[in-house]
PDB file of C-alpha atoms in Angstrom:
ATOM      1  CA  ALA A   1      19.998 -91.024  11.125  1.00 67.00           C
ATOM      2  CA  GLN A   2      19.644 -91.925  14.747  1.00 82.00           C
ATOM      3  CA  SER A   3      19.424 -95.308  16.369  1.00 90.00           C
ATOM      4  CA  VAL A   4      19.139 -96.898  19.771  1.00 94.00           C
ATOM      5  CA  ALA A   5      20.341-100.450  20.251  1.00 96.00           C
ATOM      6  CA  GLN A   6      19.511-102.872  23.019  1.00 98.00           C
ATOM      7  CA  PRO A   7      21.775-105.808  22.205  1.00 97.00           C
ATOM      8  CA  GLU A   8      20.049-108.332  24.471  1.00 97.00           C
ATOM      9  CA  ASP A   9      16.564-109.693  23.842  1.00 96.00           C
ATOM     10  CA  GLN A  10      16.492-111.117  27.330  1.00 97.00           C
ATOM     11  CA  VAL A  11      18.439-110.758  30.556  1.00 98.00           C
ATOM     12  CA  ASN A  12      18.203-113.329  33.326  1.00 98.00           C
ATOM     13  CA  VAL A  13      19.312-112.575  36.862  1.00 98.00           C
ATOM     14  CA  ALA A  14      18.783-114.106  40.273  1.00 98.00           C
ATOM     15  CA  GLU A  15      16.900-112.149  42.896  1.00 98.00           C
ATOM     16  CA  GLY A  16      19.267-110.143  45.053  1.00 97.00           C
ATOM     17  CA  ASN A  17      21.963-109.959  42.385  1.00 98.00           C
ATOM     18  CA  PRO A  18      22.858-106.771  40.539  1.00 97.00           C
ATOM     19  CA  LEU A  19      21.286-106.292  37.119  1.00 97.00           C
ATOM     20  CA  THR A  20      22.353-104.439  33.995  1.00 98.00           C
ATOM     21  CA  VAL A  21      20.274-103.806  30.891  1.00 98.00           C
ATOM     22  CA  LYS A  22      22.387-102.460  28.056  1.00 98.00           C
ATOM     23  CA  CYS A  23      21.684 -99.611  25.661  1.00 97.00           C
ATOM     24  CA  THR A  24      23.888 -97.911  23.078  1.00 96.00           C
ATOM     25  CA  TYR A  25      22.899 -94.956  20.973  1.00 93.00           C
ATOM     26  CA  SER A  26      23.746 -93.051  17.856  1.00 90.00           C
ATOM     27  CA  VAL A  27      22.019 -89.681  17.612  1.00 77.00           C
ATOM     28  CA  SER A  28      22.862 -86.394  15.993  1.00 73.00           C
ATOM     29  CA  GLY A  29      23.488 -83.504  18.331  1.00 75.00           C
ATOM     30  CA  ASN A  30      23.198 -83.838  22.075  1.00 77.00           C
ATOM     31  CA  PRO A  31      21.645 -87.129  23.086  1.00 83.00           C
ATOM     32  CA  TYR A  32      18.608 -87.145  25.320  1.00 87.00           C
ATOM     33  CA  LEU A  33      18.078 -90.636  26.687  1.00 91.00           C
ATOM     34  CA  PHE A  34      15.267 -92.256  28.620  1.00 93.00           C
ATOM     35  CA  TRP A  35      14.475 -95.616  30.162  1.00 96.00           C
ATOM     36  CA  TYR A  36      10.913 -96.895  30.356  1.00 96.00           C
ATOM     37  CA  VAL A  37       9.544-100.128  31.834  1.00 97.00           C
ATOM     38  CA  GLN A  38       6.477-101.993  30.640  1.00 96.00           C
ATOM     39  CA  TYR A  39       4.694-104.626  32.683  1.00 92.00           C
ATOM     40  CA  PRO A  40       2.477-107.170  30.842  1.00 86.00           C
ATOM     41  CA  ASN A  41      -0.578-105.590  29.192  1.00 78.00           C
ATOM     42  CA  ARG A  42       0.289-102.181  30.603  1.00 83.00           C
ATOM     43  CA  GLY A  43       1.534 -98.867  29.279  1.00 88.00           C
ATOM     44  CA  LEU A  44       5.101 -97.660  29.591  1.00 93.00           C
ATOM     45  CA  GLN A  45       6.273 -96.207  32.886  1.00 94.00           C
ATOM     46  CA  PHE A  46       9.025 -93.611  32.994  1.00 92.00           C
ATOM     47  CA  LEU A  47      12.087 -94.681  35.000  1.00 95.00           C
ATOM     48  CA  LEU A  48      14.739 -92.036  34.413  1.00 94.00           C
ATOM     49  CA  LYS A  49      16.308 -89.718  31.868  1.00 92.00           C
ATOM     50  CA  TYR A  50      19.633 -88.166  30.958  1.00 91.00           C
ATOM     51  CA  ILE A  51      19.604 -84.664  29.550  1.00 86.00           C
ATOM     52  CA  THR A  52      22.817 -83.087  30.759  1.00 82.00           C
ATOM     53  CA  GLY A  53      24.923 -82.913  33.890  1.00 82.00           C
ATOM     54  CA  ASP A  54      25.935 -85.870  36.044  1.00 87.00           C
ATOM     55  CA  ASN A  55      26.626 -89.015  34.109  1.00 91.00           C
ATOM     56  CA  LEU A  56      25.015 -91.141  36.806  1.00 95.00           C
ATOM     57  CA  VAL A  57      21.264 -90.696  36.794  1.00 95.00           C
ATOM     58  CA  LYS A  58      19.071 -92.015  39.582  1.00 95.00           C
ATOM     59  CA  GLY A  59      15.477 -92.950  38.892  1.00 94.00           C
ATOM     60  CA  SER A  60      12.413 -94.697  40.207  1.00 91.00           C
ATOM     61  CA  TYR A  61      12.307 -98.033  42.069  1.00 92.00           C
ATOM     62  CA  GLY A  62      16.044 -98.011  42.850  1.00 95.00           C
ATOM     63  CA  PHE A  63      17.154 -97.952  39.213  1.00 97.00           C
ATOM     64  CA  GLU A  64      20.029 -95.871  37.947  1.00 97.00           C
ATOM     65  CA  ALA A  65      21.761 -95.439  34.615  1.00 97.00           C
ATOM     66  CA  GLU A  66      25.221 -94.351  33.607  1.00 95.00           C
ATOM     67  CA  PHE A  67      25.728 -92.151  30.577  1.00 94.00           C
ATOM     68  CA  ASN A  68      29.056 -92.846  28.885  1.00 94.00           C
ATOM     69  CA  LYS A  69      29.771 -90.494  26.001  1.00 91.00           C
ATOM     70  CA  SER A  70      32.946 -92.198  24.817  1.00 92.00           C
ATOM     71  CA  GLN A  71      31.212 -95.565  24.605  1.00 94.00           C
ATOM     72  CA  THR A  72      27.874 -94.027  23.513  1.00 93.00           C
ATOM     73  CA  SER A  73      26.138 -96.110  26.129  1.00 96.00           C
ATOM     74  CA  PHE A  74      23.359 -95.602  28.650  1.00 96.00           C
ATOM     75  CA  HIS A  75      23.108 -98.847  30.600  1.00 98.00           C
ATOM     76  CA  LEU A  76      20.373 -99.343  33.186  1.00 98.00           C
ATOM     77  CA  LYS A  77      21.450-100.787  36.528  1.00 98.00           C
ATOM     78  CA  LYS A  78      20.100-101.845  39.869  1.00 98.00           C
ATOM     79  CA  PRO A  79      22.229-103.100  42.779  1.00 97.00           C
ATOM     80  CA  SER A  80      19.796-105.784  43.937  1.00 97.00           C
ATOM     81  CA  ALA A  81      17.131-107.231  41.623  1.00 97.00           C
ATOM     82  CA  LEU A  82      13.614-108.080  42.752  1.00 97.00           C
ATOM     83  CA  VAL A  83      11.270-110.624  41.175  1.00 96.00           C
ATOM     84  CA  SER A  84       8.847-107.734  40.673  1.00 95.00           C
ATOM     85  CA  ASP A  85      11.408-106.038  38.404  1.00 96.00           C
ATOM     86  CA  SER A  86      10.634-108.669  35.751  1.00 97.00           C
ATOM     87  CA  ALA A  87       9.279-106.695  32.806  1.00 97.00           C
ATOM     88  CA  LEU A  88      10.111-105.322  29.360  1.00 97.00           C
ATOM     89  CA  TYR A  89      12.557-102.404  29.358  1.00 98.00           C
ATOM     90  CA  PHE A  90      12.902 -99.819  26.598  1.00 97.00           C
ATOM     91  CA  CYS A  91      15.735 -97.389  26.025  1.00 97.00           C
ATOM     92  CA  VAL A  92      14.550 -94.300  24.132  1.00 93.00           C
ATOM     93  CA  GLY A  93      16.588 -91.597  22.483  1.00 89.00           C
ATOM     94  CA  TRP A  94      15.872 -88.174  21.048  1.00 78.00           C
ATOM     95  CA  GLY A  95      18.394 -86.514  18.778  1.00 66.00           C
ATOM     96  CA  GLY A  96      16.909 -83.223  17.722  1.00 63.00           C
ATOM     97  CA  SER A  97      13.749 -84.394  15.985  1.00 67.00           C
ATOM     98  CA  TYR A  98      10.308 -84.565  17.514  1.00 69.00           C
ATOM     99  CA  ILE A  99      10.143 -88.315  16.984  1.00 79.00           C
ATOM    100  CA  PRO A 100      11.624 -90.584  19.644  1.00 85.00           C
ATOM    101  CA  THR A 101      13.716 -93.587  18.694  1.00 89.00           C
ATOM    102  CA  PHE A 102      12.963 -96.715  20.683  1.00 93.00           C
ATOM    103  CA  GLY A 103      15.324 -99.610  21.250  1.00 96.00           C
ATOM    104  CA  ARG A 104      13.836-103.011  20.479  1.00 97.00           C
ATOM    105  CA  GLY A 105      13.272-103.756  24.153  1.00 97.00           C
ATOM    106  CA  THR A 106      14.912-106.140  26.626  1.00 98.00           C
ATOM    107  CA  SER A 107      12.922-108.636  28.618  1.00 97.00           C
ATOM    108  CA  LEU A 108      14.256-108.822  32.166  1.00 98.00           C
ATOM    109  CA  ILE A 109      13.550-112.022  34.072  1.00 97.00           C
ATOM    110  CA  VAL A 110      14.431-112.132  37.744  1.00 97.00           C
ATOM    111  CA  HIS A 111      14.448-115.624  39.193  1.00 96.00           C
ATOM    112  CA  PRO A 112      13.515-116.216  42.847  1.00 95.00           C
TER     113      PRO A 112
ATOM    114  CA  ASP B   1      -1.097 -86.507  39.181  1.00 59.00           C
ATOM    115  CA  THR B   2       0.779 -88.029  36.260  1.00 66.00           C
ATOM    116  CA  GLU B   3      -2.068 -90.099  34.949  1.00 90.00           C
ATOM    117  CA  VAL B   4      -3.168 -90.672  31.392  1.00 95.00           C
ATOM    118  CA  THR B   5      -6.391 -92.652  31.100  1.00 96.00           C
ATOM    119  CA  GLN B   6      -7.557 -94.658  28.112  1.00 97.00           C
ATOM    120  CA  THR B   7     -10.920 -96.246  27.341  1.00 97.00           C
ATOM    121  CA  PRO B   8     -11.896 -98.881  26.596  1.00 97.00           C
ATOM    122  CA  LYS B   9      -9.314-101.306  27.993  1.00 95.00           C
ATOM    123  CA  HIS B  10     -10.258-103.939  25.429  1.00 96.00           C
ATOM    124  CA  LEU B  11     -12.050-103.658  22.105  1.00 96.00           C
ATOM    125  CA  VAL B  12     -13.073-106.336  19.648  1.00 95.00           C
ATOM    126  CA  MET B  13     -14.390-105.177  16.297  1.00 93.00           C
ATOM    127  CA  GLY B  14     -15.213-106.504  12.885  1.00 90.00           C
ATOM    128  CA  MET B  15     -13.636-105.182   9.730  1.00 88.00           C
ATOM    129  CA  THR B  16     -16.771-103.209   8.821  1.00 88.00           C
ATOM    130  CA  ASN B  17     -17.267-101.616  12.233  1.00 89.00           C
ATOM    131  CA  LYS B  18     -16.625 -98.038  13.276  1.00 94.00           C
ATOM    132  CA  LYS B  19     -15.259 -97.525  16.763  1.00 95.00           C
ATOM    133  CA  SER B  20     -13.306 -94.933  18.716  1.00 97.00           C
ATOM    134  CA  LEU B  21     -10.547 -94.987  21.303  1.00 98.00           C
ATOM    135  CA  LYS B  22     -10.412 -92.270  23.907  1.00 98.00           C
ATOM    136  CA  CYS B  23      -7.498 -90.781  25.828  1.00 98.00           C
ATOM    137  CA  GLU B  24      -7.612 -88.169  28.564  1.00 97.00           C
ATOM    138  CA  GLN B  25      -5.062 -86.305  30.660  1.00 96.00           C
ATOM    139  CA  HIS B  26      -5.456 -83.525  33.209  1.00 91.00           C
ATOM    140  CA  MET B  27      -1.827 -82.566  33.664  1.00 91.00           C
ATOM    141  CA  GLY B  28      -2.084 -79.474  31.484  1.00 91.00           C
ATOM    142  CA  HIS B  29       0.065 -81.110  28.812  1.00 91.00           C
ATOM    143  CA  ARG B  30      -0.190 -79.575  25.364  1.00 91.00           C
ATOM    144  CA  ALA B  31       1.289 -82.440  23.335  1.00 91.00           C
ATOM    145  CA  MET B  32      -0.472 -85.773  22.917  1.00 94.00           C
ATOM    146  CA  TYR B  33       0.564 -88.876  21.021  1.00 94.00           C
ATOM    147  CA  TRP B  34      -0.860 -92.100  19.620  1.00 97.00           C
ATOM    148  CA  TYR B  35       1.344 -95.191  19.371  1.00 96.00           C
ATOM    149  CA  LYS B  36       0.698 -98.698  18.087  1.00 97.00           C
ATOM    150  CA  GLN B  37       2.475-101.577  19.767  1.00 96.00           C
ATOM    151  CA  LYS B  38       2.670-105.212  18.712  1.00 95.00           C
ATOM    152  CA  ALA B  39       3.515-107.873  21.269  1.00 91.00           C
ATOM    153  CA  LYS B  40       7.062-107.629  22.651  1.00 88.00           C
ATOM    154  CA  LYS B  41       7.939-104.884  20.146  1.00 94.00           C
ATOM    155  CA  PRO B  42       8.634-101.200  20.763  1.00 95.00           C
ATOM    156  CA  PRO B  43       5.795 -98.727  20.290  1.00 95.00           C
ATOM    157  CA  GLU B  44       5.488 -97.176  16.824  1.00 95.00           C
ATOM    158  CA  LEU B  45       4.547 -93.523  16.675  1.00 93.00           C
ATOM    159  CA  MET B  46       1.359 -92.823  14.719  1.00 96.00           C
ATOM    160  CA  PHE B  47       0.287 -89.227  15.396  1.00 95.00           C
ATOM    161  CA  VAL B  48       1.373 -86.229  17.415  1.00 92.00           C
ATOM    162  CA  TYR B  49      -0.857 -83.321  18.400  1.00 94.00           C
ATOM    163  CA  SER B  50       0.519 -80.053  19.657  1.00 90.00           C
ATOM    164  CA  TYR B  51      -1.852 -77.395  21.024  1.00 92.00           C
ATOM    165  CA  GLU B  52      -4.767 -79.388  19.579  1.00 93.00           C
ATOM    166  CA  LYS B  53      -3.313 -79.314  16.078  1.00 94.00           C
ATOM    167  CA  LEU B  54      -1.982 -82.340  14.220  1.00 94.00           C
ATOM    168  CA  SER B  55       1.786 -81.895  14.000  1.00 90.00           C
ATOM    169  CA  ILE B  56       3.007 -85.291  12.903  1.00 86.00           C
ATOM    170  CA  ASN B  57       1.349 -88.085  10.947  1.00 89.00           C
ATOM    171  CA  GLU B  58       3.714 -90.982  10.466  1.00 87.00           C
ATOM    172  CA  SER B  59       2.162 -92.098   7.164  1.00 90.00           C
ATOM    173  CA  VAL B  60      -0.697 -93.824   8.951  1.00 94.00           C
ATOM    174  CA  PRO B  61      -3.466 -95.344   6.760  1.00 95.00           C
ATOM    175  CA  SER B  62      -6.622 -93.256   6.546  1.00 94.00           C
ATOM    176  CA  ARG B  63      -8.658 -95.956   8.289  1.00 95.00           C
ATOM    177  CA  PHE B  64      -7.162 -94.411  11.450  1.00 97.00           C
ATOM    178  CA  SER B  65      -8.462 -90.883  12.054  1.00 97.00           C
ATOM    179  CA  PRO B  66      -7.251 -88.891  15.041  1.00 97.00           C
ATOM    180  CA  GLU B  67      -9.100 -86.046  16.679  1.00 97.00           C
ATOM    181  CA  CYS B  68      -8.171 -83.637  19.463  1.00 96.00           C
ATOM    182  CA  PRO B  69     -11.368 -81.872  20.640  1.00 94.00           C
ATOM    183  CA  ASN B  70      -9.587 -80.016  23.431  1.00 92.00           C
ATOM    184  CA  SER B  71      -6.282 -79.909  25.241  1.00 89.00           C
ATOM    185  CA  SER B  72      -7.215 -82.762  27.599  1.00 95.00           C
ATOM    186  CA  LEU B  73      -8.783 -85.194  25.186  1.00 97.00           C
ATOM    187  CA  LEU B  74      -7.509 -87.252  22.269  1.00 97.00           C
ATOM    188  CA  ASN B  75      -9.570 -89.659  20.200  1.00 98.00           C
ATOM    189  CA  LEU B  76      -8.665 -92.226  17.583  1.00 98.00           C
ATOM    190  CA  HIS B  77     -11.495 -93.118  15.223  1.00 97.00           C
ATOM    191  CA  LEU B  78     -11.299 -96.529  13.598  1.00 96.00           C
ATOM    192  CA  HIS B  79     -13.053 -97.640  10.433  1.00 94.00           C
ATOM    193  CA  ALA B  80     -12.637-100.610   8.101  1.00 93.00           C
ATOM    194  CA  LEU B  81      -9.671-101.988   9.993  1.00 94.00           C
ATOM    195  CA  GLN B  82      -7.755-105.091   9.017  1.00 95.00           C
ATOM    196  CA  PRO B  83      -6.809-108.033  11.259  1.00 95.00           C
ATOM    197  CA  GLU B  84      -3.168-106.885  11.133  1.00 96.00           C
ATOM    198  CA  ASP B  85      -4.256-103.712  12.914  1.00 96.00           C
ATOM    199  CA  SER B  86      -4.801-105.767  16.058  1.00 97.00           C
ATOM    200  CA  ALA B  87      -2.399-104.370  18.646  1.00 96.00           C
ATOM    201  CA  LEU B  88      -2.084-102.407  21.872  1.00 96.00           C
ATOM    202  CA  TYR B  89      -2.808 -98.725  21.200  1.00 97.00           C
ATOM    203  CA  LEU B  90      -1.032 -96.400  23.572  1.00 96.00           C
ATOM    204  CA  CYS B  91      -1.703 -92.761  24.225  1.00 96.00           C
ATOM    205  CA  ALA B  92       0.929 -90.476  25.740  1.00 94.00           C
ATOM    206  CA  SER B  93       1.248 -86.836  26.680  1.00 93.00           C
ATOM    207  CA  SER B  94       4.064 -84.414  27.430  1.00 89.00           C
ATOM    208  CA  PRO B  95       4.142 -80.776  28.545  1.00 87.00           C
ATOM    209  CA  ILE B  96       4.987 -79.331  25.130  1.00 79.00           C
ATOM    210  CA  ILE B  97       6.308 -80.668  21.860  1.00 72.00           C
ATOM    211  CA  TRP B  98       8.827 -78.042  20.917  1.00 60.00           C
ATOM    212  CA  ASP B  99      11.112 -79.052  23.732  1.00 62.00           C
ATOM    213  CA  SER B 100      10.182 -82.677  23.453  1.00 57.00           C
ATOM    214  CA  SER B 101      13.775 -83.777  23.626  1.00 61.00           C
ATOM    215  CA  THR B 102      13.783 -82.990  27.314  1.00 63.00           C
ATOM    216  CA  ASP B 103      10.148 -83.444  28.252  1.00 75.00           C
ATOM    217  CA  THR B 104       9.066 -86.768  29.637  1.00 85.00           C
ATOM    218  CA  GLN B 105       6.227 -88.568  27.910  1.00 89.00           C
ATOM    219  CA  TYR B 106       3.625 -90.120  30.204  1.00 91.00           C
ATOM    220  CA  PHE B 107       1.825 -93.140  28.826  1.00 94.00           C
ATOM    221  CA  GLY B 108      -1.655 -94.460  29.391  1.00 95.00           C
ATOM    222  CA  PRO B 109      -2.326 -98.172  30.023  1.00 94.00           C
ATOM    223  CA  GLY B 110      -3.401 -98.750  26.449  1.00 96.00           C
ATOM    224  CA  THR B 111      -6.381-100.226  24.621  1.00 97.00           C
ATOM    225  CA  ARG B 112      -6.016-103.820  23.471  1.00 96.00           C
ATOM    226  CA  LEU B 113      -7.657-103.919  20.023  1.00 97.00           C
ATOM    227  CA  THR B 114      -8.624-107.117  18.252  1.00 96.00           C
ATOM    228  CA  VAL B 115      -9.912-106.944  14.688  1.00 95.00           C
ATOM    229  CA  LEU B 116     -11.783-110.019  13.509  1.00 93.00           C
TER     230      LEU B 116
END
């Protein structure tokens, strides 16, 4: 069985501060991990993915994520948060099946 | 162009109505997906089409009937829905399914469905 966990329902951060949205995974085989963002009443937008190679993955809108195999984590980070980053973030994993496993989602709130 | 379009944006229907949702992509993708999403929850996979053939049906009730007329178009026909079927219905596409562990899925904006 595979699972993706996002331990925080909500993350609050002040504008200009660094942000981290956490994700841990448990998948069989090589993990393929994605981050998506969803703004209110919109579809999901792809941010970045880890397939293989460098553990630090850079993505859209200044986001990056660090793959850590020993800690089975794939945390999303940004050095300086913007109010416009406020949205719902999903970590998604694939572990050898054709069906993706979504984390429960983390609501990011960036305060001015 | 990484756009997936969905129509209509909003749909209100009664439990005895028949309606359809439409999804279109022109990226040459050969895999297309329907998801159902409740508020502040992750999307739940419903159906997957690969090369216009239904590959995965995640035990979805028969009141939802998917159709893939061609490689660019995906429909979801709705009949005799229940109020609990009210949700955001998302369509997505990816280049191919067989390597779906590495292919990125691109999502449409969704159709907000309300069943009265």
